[in-house]
mmCIF file of C-alpha atoms and ligand atoms in Angstrom:
data_model
loop_
_atom_site.group_PDB
_atom_site.id
_atom_site.type_symbol
_atom_site.label_atom_id
_atom_site.label_comp_id
_atom_site.label_asym_id
_atom_site.label_seq_id
_atom_site.Cartn_x
_atom_site.Cartn_y
_atom_site.Cartn_z
ATOM 1 C CA MET A 26 3.419 17.224 7.956
ATOM 2 C CA ARG A 27 5.224 15.003 5.517
ATOM 3 C CA ILE A 28 3.202 12.111 4.108
ATOM 4 C CA VAL A 29 5.104 9.165 2.607
ATOM 5 C CA SER A 30 3.758 5.844 1.344
ATOM 6 C CA GLY A 31 4.465 3.164 -1.242
ATOM 7 C CA ILE A 32 2.935 0.340 -3.212
ATOM 8 C CA GLN A 33 4.542 -2.636 -4.912
ATOM 9 C CA PRO A 34 4.183 -2.574 -8.691
ATOM 10 C CA THR A 35 3.450 -6.276 -8.881
ATOM 11 C CA GLY A 36 0.257 -6.752 -10.861
ATOM 12 C CA ASN A 37 -2.907 -4.738 -10.810
ATOM 13 C CA LEU A 38 -4.121 -2.184 -8.354
ATOM 14 C CA HIS A 39 -7.053 -3.877 -6.599
ATOM 15 C CA LEU A 40 -9.937 -2.708 -4.476
ATOM 16 C CA GLY A 41 -8.051 -3.464 -1.231
ATOM 17 C CA ASN A 42 -5.181 -1.184 -2.279
ATOM 18 C CA TYR A 43 -7.629 1.492 -3.365
ATOM 19 C CA LEU A 44 -9.919 1.564 -0.324
ATOM 20 C CA GLY A 45 -7.201 0.672 2.196
ATOM 21 C CA ALA A 46 -4.525 3.074 0.976
ATOM 22 C CA ILE A 47 -4.694 4.951 -2.331
ATOM 23 C CA ARG A 48 -7.992 6.730 -1.699
ATOM 24 C CA ASN A 49 -6.452 8.024 1.524
ATOM 25 C CA TRP A 50 -3.345 9.156 -0.342
ATOM 26 C CA VAL A 51 -5.518 11.236 -2.639
ATOM 27 C CA ARG A 52 -7.464 12.716 0.267
ATOM 28 C CA MET A 53 -4.260 13.612 2.087
ATOM 29 C CA GLN A 54 -2.749 15.116 -1.032
ATOM 30 C CA ASP A 55 -5.849 17.261 -1.465
ATOM 31 C CA ALA A 56 -5.939 18.309 2.189
ATOM 32 C CA ILE A 57 -2.293 18.890 2.956
ATOM 33 C CA GLU A 58 -1.415 21.898 0.834
ATOM 34 C CA SER A 59 -3.211 24.327 3.109
ATOM 35 C CA ASP A 60 -1.147 22.954 6.046
ATOM 36 C CA GLY A 61 2.154 23.620 4.297
ATOM 37 C CA GLY A 62 3.063 19.933 4.157
ATOM 38 C CA ASP A 63 3.830 17.659 1.244
ATOM 39 C CA CYS A 64 3.319 14.119 -0.029
ATOM 40 C CA LEU A 65 5.681 11.553 -1.514
ATOM 41 C CA PHE A 66 4.247 8.411 -3.087
ATOM 42 C CA PHE A 67 6.447 5.782 -4.633
ATOM 43 C CA LEU A 68 6.437 2.454 -6.422
ATOM 44 C CA ALA A 69 8.284 -0.055 -4.284
ATOM 45 C CA ASP A 70 10.005 -1.761 -7.208
ATOM 46 C CA LEU A 71 13.016 -2.725 -5.070
ATOM 47 C CA HIS A 72 10.643 -4.536 -2.724
ATOM 48 C CA ALA A 73 9.353 -6.546 -5.680
ATOM 49 C CA LEU A 74 12.723 -8.323 -5.873
ATOM 50 C CA SER A 75 11.877 -10.161 -2.653
ATOM 51 C CA MET A 76 9.672 -12.647 -4.543
ATOM 52 C CA PRO A 77 10.333 -14.467 -7.822
ATOM 53 C CA HIS A 78 9.602 -12.038 -10.653
ATOM 54 C CA VAL A 79 9.817 -11.609 -14.403
ATOM 55 C CA PRO A 80 11.960 -8.524 -15.210
ATOM 56 C CA ALA A 81 9.973 -7.447 -18.295
ATOM 57 C CA GLU A 82 6.744 -7.667 -16.286
ATOM 58 C CA LEU A 83 8.195 -5.603 -13.446
ATOM 59 C CA ALA A 84 9.093 -2.837 -15.899
ATOM 60 C CA SER A 85 5.653 -2.755 -17.525
ATOM 61 C CA ASN A 86 3.844 -3.101 -14.182
ATOM 62 C CA THR A 87 5.823 -0.154 -12.831
ATOM 63 C CA ARG A 88 4.606 2.084 -15.649
ATOM 64 C CA GLU A 89 1.061 0.719 -15.385
ATOM 65 C CA MET A 90 1.021 1.453 -11.673
ATOM 66 C CA VAL A 91 1.983 5.077 -12.352
ATOM 67 C CA ALA A 92 -0.956 5.300 -14.760
ATOM 68 C CA ALA A 93 -3.250 3.688 -12.165
ATOM 69 C CA LEU A 94 -2.195 6.064 -9.377
ATOM 70 C CA VAL A 95 -2.652 9.121 -11.560
ATOM 71 C CA ALA A 96 -6.041 7.744 -12.680
ATOM 72 C CA CYS A 97 -7.022 7.453 -8.994
ATOM 73 C CA GLY A 98 -6.232 11.126 -8.449
ATOM 74 C CA ILE A 99 -2.550 11.340 -7.493
ATOM 75 C CA ASP A 100 -1.360 14.541 -9.143
ATOM 76 C CA PRO A 101 2.353 14.387 -10.042
ATOM 77 C CA ASP A 102 2.526 18.187 -9.994
ATOM 78 C CA ARG A 103 1.400 18.346 -6.386
ATOM 79 C CA SER A 104 2.779 15.078 -4.986
ATOM 80 C CA THR A 105 6.233 13.622 -5.577
ATOM 81 C CA LEU A 106 5.577 10.396 -7.498
ATOM 82 C CA PHE A 107 8.569 8.168 -8.231
ATOM 83 C CA ASN A 108 10.020 4.655 -8.126
ATOM 84 C CA GLN A 109 12.660 3.495 -5.651
ATOM 85 C CA ALA A 110 15.034 2.267 -8.351
ATOM 86 C CA GLN A 111 15.699 5.851 -9.445
ATOM 87 C CA VAL A 112 16.543 6.971 -5.920
ATOM 88 C CA PRO A 113 19.570 4.932 -4.764
ATOM 89 C CA ALA A 114 19.362 6.513 -1.305
ATOM 90 C CA HIS A 115 16.641 3.952 -0.407
ATOM 91 C CA ALA A 116 19.012 1.001 -0.878
ATOM 92 C CA GLU A 117 21.893 2.891 0.741
ATOM 93 C CA LEU A 118 19.938 3.789 3.835
ATOM 94 C CA GLN A 119 18.669 0.234 4.119
ATOM 95 C CA TRP A 120 22.243 -0.964 4.415
ATOM 96 C CA LEU A 121 23.022 1.652 7.032
ATOM 97 C CA LEU A 122 19.958 0.566 9.016
ATOM 98 C CA ASN A 123 20.848 -3.117 8.753
ATOM 99 C CA GLY A 124 23.378 -2.458 11.508
ATOM 100 C CA THR A 125 20.571 -1.265 13.798
ATOM 101 C CA ALA A 126 17.721 -3.668 12.976
ATOM 102 C CA ARG A 127 17.782 -6.858 15.082
ATOM 103 C CA MET A 128 17.257 -10.420 13.864
ATOM 104 C CA GLY A 129 14.725 -10.960 16.634
ATOM 105 C CA TRP A 130 12.614 -8.020 15.430
ATOM 106 C CA LEU A 131 12.541 -9.302 11.855
ATOM 107 C CA ASN A 132 11.826 -12.845 13.006
ATOM 108 C CA ARG A 133 8.539 -11.586 14.420
ATOM 109 C CA MET A 134 7.271 -10.112 11.136
ATOM 110 C CA THR A 135 4.090 -11.928 10.154
ATOM 111 C CA GLN A 136 4.411 -11.044 6.463
ATOM 112 C CA PHE A 137 7.699 -12.944 6.245
ATOM 113 C CA LYS A 138 6.060 -15.946 7.883
ATOM 114 C CA ASP A 139 3.052 -15.757 5.526
ATOM 115 C CA LYS A 140 5.057 -15.251 2.340
ATOM 116 C CA SER A 141 7.834 -17.744 3.078
ATOM 117 C CA GLY A 142 5.283 -20.330 4.217
ATOM 118 C CA LYS A 143 6.713 -23.802 4.603
ATOM 119 C CA ASN A 144 9.744 -22.893 2.496
ATOM 120 C CA ARG A 145 11.605 -20.648 4.954
ATOM 121 C CA GLU A 146 15.009 -21.951 3.944
ATOM 122 C CA GLY A 147 14.300 -21.233 0.293
ATOM 123 C CA ALA A 148 12.982 -17.681 0.880
ATOM 124 C CA SER A 149 15.146 -14.837 -0.393
ATOM 125 C CA ILE A 150 17.208 -12.711 1.982
ATOM 126 C CA ALA A 151 15.340 -9.757 0.496
ATOM 127 C CA LEU A 152 12.041 -11.154 1.792
ATOM 128 C CA PHE A 153 13.532 -11.291 5.292
ATOM 129 C CA THR A 154 15.104 -7.820 5.244
ATOM 130 C CA TYR A 155 12.175 -6.278 3.346
ATOM 131 C CA PRO A 156 10.904 -4.371 6.432
ATOM 132 C CA VAL A 157 14.297 -2.661 6.839
ATOM 133 C CA LEU A 158 14.006 -1.293 3.295
ATOM 134 C CA GLN A 159 10.479 -0.192 4.169
ATOM 135 C CA ALA A 160 11.847 1.609 7.231
ATOM 136 C CA ALA A 161 14.452 3.311 5.027
ATOM 137 C CA ASP A 162 11.665 4.384 2.618
ATOM 138 C CA VAL A 163 9.939 6.502 5.211
ATOM 139 C CA LEU A 164 12.841 7.529 7.492
ATOM 140 C CA LEU A 165 14.773 8.876 4.513
ATOM 141 C CA TYR A 166 12.210 11.656 4.092
ATOM 142 C CA GLN A 167 11.497 12.420 7.754
ATOM 143 C CA ALA A 168 7.935 11.183 7.183
ATOM 144 C CA THR A 169 5.531 12.221 9.923
ATOM 145 C CA HIS A 170 2.558 10.179 8.636
ATOM 146 C CA VAL A 171 2.320 6.998 6.579
ATOM 147 C CA PRO A 172 -1.121 6.087 5.171
ATOM 148 C CA VAL A 173 -1.356 2.281 4.841
ATOM 149 C CA GLY A 174 -3.795 -0.610 5.233
ATOM 150 C CA GLU A 175 -3.883 -2.651 8.426
ATOM 151 C CA ASP A 176 -1.481 -5.293 7.048
ATOM 152 C CA GLN A 177 1.414 -2.806 7.042
ATOM 153 C CA LYS A 178 1.014 -1.713 10.662
ATOM 154 C CA GLN A 179 3.658 -4.112 11.976
ATOM 155 C CA HIS A 180 6.205 -2.878 9.426
ATOM 156 C CA LEU A 181 5.587 0.699 10.491
ATOM 157 C CA GLU A 182 6.081 -0.201 14.139
ATOM 158 C CA LEU A 183 9.395 -1.750 13.181
ATOM 159 C CA ALA A 184 10.385 1.459 11.358
ATOM 160 C CA ARG A 185 9.741 3.385 14.578
ATOM 161 C CA ASP A 186 11.817 0.892 16.586
ATOM 162 C CA ILE A 187 14.711 1.173 14.143
ATOM 163 C CA ALA A 188 14.545 4.975 14.152
ATOM 164 C CA GLN A 189 14.448 5.117 17.917
ATOM 165 C CA LYS A 190 17.383 2.745 18.387
ATOM 166 C CA PHE A 191 19.457 4.560 15.749
ATOM 167 C CA ASN A 192 18.748 7.933 17.377
ATOM 168 C CA ASN A 193 19.620 6.529 20.827
ATOM 169 C CA ASP A 194 22.765 4.744 19.732
ATOM 170 C CA PHE A 195 24.294 7.277 17.353
ATOM 171 C CA CYS A 196 22.827 10.758 17.896
ATOM 172 C CA ALA A 197 23.003 13.448 20.534
ATOM 173 C CA GLU A 198 19.734 13.667 22.439
ATOM 174 C CA ASP A 199 18.900 17.073 20.994
ATOM 175 C CA ALA A 200 19.877 16.139 17.419
ATOM 176 C CA PRO A 201 18.147 12.903 16.348
ATOM 177 C CA VAL A 202 18.661 11.944 12.690
ATOM 178 C CA PHE A 203 15.244 10.328 12.239
ATOM 179 C CA THR A 204 11.621 11.333 12.834
ATOM 180 C CA LEU A 205 9.346 8.613 14.236
ATOM 181 C CA PRO A 206 6.483 8.211 11.720
ATOM 182 C CA ASP A 207 2.848 7.540 12.647
ATOM 183 C CA PRO A 208 0.794 5.114 10.559
ATOM 184 C CA ILE A 209 -2.572 6.359 9.304
ATOM 185 C CA ILE A 210 -4.942 3.438 8.923
ATOM 186 C CA PRO A 211 -8.484 4.103 7.685
ATOM 187 C CA PRO A 212 -11.065 3.165 10.337
ATOM 188 C CA ASP A 213 -13.379 1.572 7.793
ATOM 189 C CA ALA A 214 -11.691 -0.174 4.845
ATOM 190 C CA ALA A 215 -8.426 -1.062 6.609
ATOM 191 C CA ARG A 216 -8.668 -4.706 5.604
ATOM 192 C CA ILE A 217 -10.637 -5.669 2.516
ATOM 193 C CA MET A 218 -10.955 -9.443 2.305
ATOM 194 C CA SER A 219 -10.924 -11.882 -0.612
ATOM 195 C CA LEU A 220 -14.252 -12.382 -2.414
ATOM 196 C CA ARG A 221 -13.701 -16.156 -2.190
ATOM 197 C CA ASP A 222 -12.607 -16.425 1.441
ATOM 198 C CA GLY A 223 -13.602 -13.953 4.135
ATOM 199 C CA SER A 224 -10.628 -14.913 6.281
ATOM 200 C CA ALA A 225 -7.919 -14.031 3.697
ATOM 201 C CA LYS A 226 -7.066 -10.474 2.691
ATOM 202 C CA MET A 227 -7.712 -9.371 -0.880
ATOM 203 C CA SER A 228 -4.304 -9.638 -2.498
ATOM 204 C CA LYS A 229 -2.515 -9.456 -5.842
ATOM 205 C CA SER A 230 -0.718 -12.675 -5.014
ATOM 206 C CA ASP A 231 -3.926 -14.736 -4.731
ATOM 207 C CA PRO A 232 -3.851 -17.110 -7.733
ATOM 208 C CA SER A 233 -7.601 -16.700 -8.308
ATOM 209 C CA ASP A 234 -8.537 -13.492 -10.117
ATOM 210 C CA MET A 235 -12.115 -14.052 -8.896
ATOM 211 C CA SER A 236 -10.879 -13.270 -5.367
ATOM 212 C CA ARG A 237 -10.321 -9.591 -6.114
ATOM 213 C CA ILE A 238 -11.760 -6.617 -7.974
ATOM 214 C CA ASN A 239 -9.018 -5.025 -10.080
ATOM 215 C CA LEU A 240 -9.238 -1.369 -10.910
ATOM 216 C CA THR A 241 -8.827 -2.434 -14.537
ATOM 217 C CA ASP A 242 -11.854 -4.787 -14.530
ATOM 218 C CA ASP A 243 -14.655 -3.805 -16.897
ATOM 219 C CA ALA A 244 -18.286 -3.550 -15.783
ATOM 220 C CA ASP A 245 -19.240 -7.100 -16.825
ATOM 221 C CA THR A 246 -16.267 -8.598 -14.994
ATOM 222 C CA ILE A 247 -17.071 -6.641 -11.835
ATOM 223 C CA MET A 248 -20.739 -7.716 -11.900
ATOM 224 C CA GLN A 249 -19.714 -11.333 -12.446
ATOM 225 C CA LYS A 250 -17.144 -11.329 -9.637
ATOM 226 C CA VAL A 251 -19.657 -9.863 -7.206
ATOM 227 C CA ARG A 252 -22.347 -12.339 -8.318
ATOM 228 C CA LYS A 253 -19.960 -15.221 -7.685
ATOM 229 C CA ALA A 254 -18.569 -13.849 -4.404
ATOM 230 C CA LYS A 255 -18.855 -16.325 -1.555
ATOM 231 C CA THR A 256 -21.709 -15.566 0.862
ATOM 232 C CA ASP A 257 -24.026 -17.420 3.212
ATOM 233 C CA PRO A 258 -27.753 -18.195 2.839
ATOM 234 C CA GLU A 259 -28.959 -15.807 5.581
ATOM 235 C CA PRO A 260 -30.487 -12.414 4.812
ATOM 236 C CA LEU A 261 -28.624 -9.294 5.964
ATOM 237 C CA PRO A 262 -29.136 -8.379 9.625
ATOM 238 C CA GLY A 263 -30.468 -5.065 10.907
ATOM 239 C CA GLU A 264 -27.397 -4.336 13.037
ATOM 240 C CA ALA A 265 -23.630 -4.805 12.838
ATOM 241 C CA ALA A 266 -23.662 -7.372 15.668
ATOM 242 C CA GLY A 267 -25.589 -9.694 13.322
ATOM 243 C CA LEU A 268 -22.531 -9.898 11.033
ATOM 244 C CA ALA A 269 -20.458 -11.635 13.717
ATOM 245 C CA GLY A 270 -19.266 -15.024 12.483
ATOM 246 C CA ARG A 271 -20.223 -14.087 8.899
ATOM 247 C CA PRO A 272 -16.895 -12.848 7.470
ATOM 248 C CA GLU A 273 -17.976 -12.876 3.814
ATOM 249 C CA ALA A 274 -21.171 -10.951 4.508
ATOM 250 C CA ALA A 275 -19.260 -8.494 6.723
ATOM 251 C CA ASN A 276 -16.689 -7.944 3.975
ATOM 252 C CA LEU A 277 -19.280 -7.151 1.284
ATOM 253 C CA VAL A 278 -21.167 -4.799 3.586
ATOM 254 C CA GLY A 279 -17.852 -3.145 4.514
ATOM 255 C CA ILE A 280 -16.967 -2.650 0.851
ATOM 256 C CA TYR A 281 -20.378 -1.127 0.168
ATOM 257 C CA ALA A 282 -20.053 1.235 3.147
ATOM 258 C CA ALA A 283 -16.524 2.303 2.177
ATOM 259 C CA LEU A 284 -17.542 2.982 -1.436
ATOM 260 C CA ALA A 285 -20.701 4.828 -0.467
ATOM 261 C CA GLU A 286 -18.668 6.758 2.134
ATOM 262 C CA THR A 287 -21.105 5.846 4.868
ATOM 263 C CA GLY A 288 -21.126 3.397 7.792
ATOM 264 C CA THR A 289 -22.075 -0.254 8.263
ATOM 265 C CA ALA A 290 -25.133 0.797 10.286
ATOM 266 C CA GLU A 291 -26.493 2.908 7.413
ATOM 267 C CA VAL A 292 -25.954 0.109 4.881
ATOM 268 C CA LEU A 293 -27.677 -2.417 7.121
ATOM 269 C CA ALA A 294 -30.547 -0.019 7.774
ATOM 270 C CA GLU A 295 -31.130 0.030 4.013
ATOM 271 C CA PHE A 296 -30.685 -3.701 3.347
ATOM 272 C CA ALA A 297 -31.902 -5.349 6.599
ATOM 273 C CA GLY A 298 -33.836 -8.540 5.885
ATOM 274 C CA LYS A 299 -32.828 -8.588 2.207
ATOM 275 C CA GLY A 300 -30.895 -11.508 0.760
ATOM 276 C CA PHE A 301 -27.722 -11.418 -1.317
ATOM 277 C CA GLY A 302 -29.864 -11.756 -4.457
ATOM 278 C CA GLN A 303 -30.795 -8.122 -3.866
ATOM 279 C CA PHE A 304 -27.645 -6.861 -2.172
ATOM 280 C CA LYS A 305 -25.104 -8.160 -4.688
ATOM 281 C CA PRO A 306 -26.510 -6.337 -7.754
ATOM 282 C CA ALA A 307 -26.636 -3.104 -5.717
ATOM 283 C CA LEU A 308 -23.007 -3.589 -4.645
ATOM 284 C CA GLY A 309 -21.946 -4.446 -8.212
ATOM 285 C CA GLU A 310 -23.592 -1.307 -9.578
ATOM 286 C CA LEU A 311 -21.985 0.860 -6.924
ATOM 287 C CA LEU A 312 -18.570 -0.622 -7.730
ATOM 288 C CA VAL A 313 -19.036 -0.033 -11.449
ATOM 289 C CA ALA A 314 -20.169 3.557 -10.857
ATOM 290 C CA LYS A 315 -17.174 4.347 -8.644
ATOM 291 C CA LEU A 316 -14.525 2.512 -10.648
ATOM 292 C CA ALA A 317 -15.597 3.288 -14.232
ATOM 293 C CA PRO A 318 -14.160 6.837 -14.289
ATOM 294 C CA ILE A 319 -10.855 5.596 -12.842
ATOM 295 C CA ASN A 320 -10.764 2.775 -15.360
ATOM 296 C CA ALA A 321 -11.402 5.145 -18.271
ATOM 297 C CA ARG A 322 -8.582 7.489 -17.205
ATOM 298 C CA PHE A 323 -6.256 4.540 -16.671
ATOM 299 C CA VAL A 324 -6.869 3.108 -20.138
ATOM 300 C CA GLU A 325 -6.002 6.488 -21.668
ATOM 301 C CA LEU A 326 -2.909 7.178 -19.538
ATOM 302 C CA ARG A 327 -1.295 3.757 -19.851
ATOM 303 C CA GLN A 328 -0.813 4.218 -23.587
ATOM 304 C CA ASP A 329 1.635 7.088 -23.252
ATOM 305 C CA ARG A 330 4.828 5.438 -22.052
ATOM 306 C CA GLY A 331 6.868 8.591 -22.620
ATOM 307 C CA ALA A 332 4.586 10.629 -20.361
ATOM 308 C CA LEU A 333 4.699 7.958 -17.633
ATOM 309 C CA ASP A 334 8.496 7.816 -17.739
ATOM 310 C CA ALA A 335 8.638 11.601 -17.568
ATOM 311 C CA ILE A 336 6.492 11.591 -14.413
ATOM 312 C CA LEU A 337 8.852 9.122 -12.731
ATOM 313 C CA HIS A 338 11.934 10.989 -13.910
ATOM 314 C CA LYS A 339 10.714 14.286 -12.512
ATOM 315 C CA GLY A 340 9.507 12.714 -9.253
ATOM 316 C CA ALA A 341 12.801 10.906 -8.718
ATOM 317 C CA ALA A 342 14.822 14.109 -9.139
ATOM 318 C CA LYS A 343 12.697 15.763 -6.441
ATOM 319 C CA ALA A 344 12.953 12.714 -4.176
ATOM 320 C CA ARG A 345 16.744 12.494 -4.533
ATOM 321 C CA ALA A 346 17.090 16.100 -3.435
ATOM 322 C CA LEU A 347 14.750 15.603 -0.465
ATOM 323 C CA ALA A 348 16.568 12.423 0.609
ATOM 324 C CA ALA A 349 20.116 13.780 0.508
ATOM 325 C CA PRO A 350 20.324 15.628 3.857
ATOM 326 C CA THR A 351 19.011 12.682 5.892
ATOM 327 C CA LEU A 352 21.235 10.190 4.096
ATOM 328 C CA ASP A 353 24.260 12.436 4.697
ATOM 329 C CA ALA A 354 23.341 12.769 8.378
ATOM 330 C CA ALA A 355 23.015 8.982 8.728
ATOM 331 C CA TYR A 356 26.447 8.379 7.156
ATOM 332 C CA ALA A 357 27.997 11.015 9.401
ATOM 333 C CA ALA A 358 26.319 9.697 12.568
ATOM 334 C CA LEU A 359 27.768 6.247 11.861
ATOM 335 C CA GLY A 360 31.303 7.601 11.448
ATOM 336 C CA LEU A 361 31.552 6.722 7.778
ATOM 337 C CA VAL A 362 34.112 8.926 6.027
ATOM 338 C CA ARG A 363 33.009 10.157 2.589
ATOM 339 C CA GLY A 364 35.776 12.509 1.485
HETATM 340 P P1 TYM B 4 1.211 -3.415 -1.034
HETATM 341 O O1 TYM B 4 1.783 -3.109 -2.369
HETATM 342 O O2 TYM B 4 0.925 -4.840 -0.707
HETATM 343 O O3 TYM B 4 -0.128 -2.607 -0.810
HETATM 344 C C1 TYM B 4 -0.203 -1.194 -0.995
HETATM 345 C C2 TYM B 4 -1.155 -0.591 0.033
HETATM 346 O O4 TYM B 4 -2.429 -1.230 -0.047
HETATM 347 C C3 TYM B 4 -2.812 -1.709 1.241
HETATM 348 N N1 TYM B 4 -3.569 -2.971 1.081
HETATM 349 C C4 TYM B 4 -4.771 -3.204 1.622
HETATM 350 N N2 TYM B 4 -5.578 -2.457 2.388
HETATM 351 C C5 TYM B 4 -6.767 -2.994 2.762
HETATM 352 N N3 TYM B 4 -7.185 -4.242 2.395
HETATM 353 C C6 TYM B 4 -6.400 -5.029 1.623
HETATM 354 N N4 TYM B 4 -6.826 -6.230 1.255
HETATM 355 C C7 TYM B 4 -5.125 -4.515 1.201
HETATM 356 N N5 TYM B 4 -4.127 -5.020 0.434
HETATM 357 C C8 TYM B 4 -3.171 -4.057 0.373
HETATM 358 C C9 TYM B 4 -1.497 -1.956 1.986
HETATM 359 O O5 TYM B 4 -1.672 -1.923 3.377
HETATM 360 C C10 TYM B 4 -0.644 -0.810 1.475
HETATM 361 O O6 TYM B 4 -0.882 0.354 2.225
HETATM 362 N N6 TYM B 4 5.278 -3.113 1.845
HETATM 363 C C11 TYM B 4 4.235 -2.344 1.187
HETATM 364 C C12 TYM B 4 4.774 -1.300 0.234
HETATM 365 C C13 TYM B 4 5.738 -0.373 0.868
HETATM 366 C C14 TYM B 4 5.430 0.682 1.758
HETATM 367 C C15 TYM B 4 6.686 1.278 2.071
HETATM 368 C C16 TYM B 4 4.240 1.180 2.305
HETATM 369 C C17 TYM B 4 7.086 -0.393 0.692
HETATM 370 N N7 TYM B 4 7.654 0.617 1.424
HETATM 371 C C18 TYM B 4 6.749 2.370 2.937
HETATM 372 C C19 TYM B 4 4.330 2.263 3.167
HETATM 373 C C20 TYM B 4 5.572 2.857 3.468
HETATM 374 C C21 TYM B 4 3.371 -3.289 0.379
HETATM 375 O O7 TYM B 4 3.809 -4.337 -0.066
HETATM 376 O O8 TYM B 4 2.142 -2.802 0.108
#
């Protein structure tokens, strides 16, 4: 097994990232050693160029994201932790795969439609070809499994399509260059929604900070955000079916269940008939209890820029070595002469 996944270092790590992806990364890292596999986790700083950005902020966010991932439990001695910018093979392989990816496939990507919005003509080329870089990220390492939230499923399907077409077009049947990766999407917290709108996913790009819980929020901020979260006037139902048509209520119950590592049914059994006046303080306290240790580690780690750079430096050296054979094979399969 080879686990590979990434996160954009644009802004804070939020609860959606944590429950949808990072907590799974940590679990996989802790479980995989006995199976003889390994994990690579990276900061998708090249992906961050797809949207307008401030260079100095990208640099500091990249280091902060390393601190946040380590605070969450990613161990740079056991997992390979790095940023794309220090491993040029990502950008190289993207170009090689651009010959295989089809316009029609990329035209169907919902993230491009969401992020370009009404301004399609003004969107960057990088935003359009973003999923090809994402395919390169995982194919480069022969990833077998990619832990992500629900929103990345379509990109992973595209990576499989690209790999399959490349193998068919350029490789002998018994010697494919790329492994087809499987997404691993958590059954419970695959899609954490905004605290202000139960139909929008919790996201770093939402202009309202009240819409998300950041892993850097202190206890008072967390309690306040939960208190102000949008809900409805009804009490909580006794069964999951009673949450139908109540997206905000369903989201808060889902967050509680994911944090408590239990199911919706168990949470509803405890809170059936109770209003949000009782449920919200309980959820706020649970959030504070789970996030406070992460927050404390993060605050300590973020101060040591030298240590954070050293983690990335070491991770990138490992990643470059792991990437080389696949990149070489891709060049060779395409008939590119390299001396
Ligand atoms: P990004 O940076 O938006 O998010 C990182 C991870 O967090 C998950 N996630 C969520 N899960 C549940 N609920 C939410 N509200 C929520 N918001 C985010 C995402 O699904 C993701 O797993 N394109 C990717 C980064 C990337 C990548 C890759 C991922 C680049 N190359 C290769 C996997 C493999 C992204 O922008 O994720």
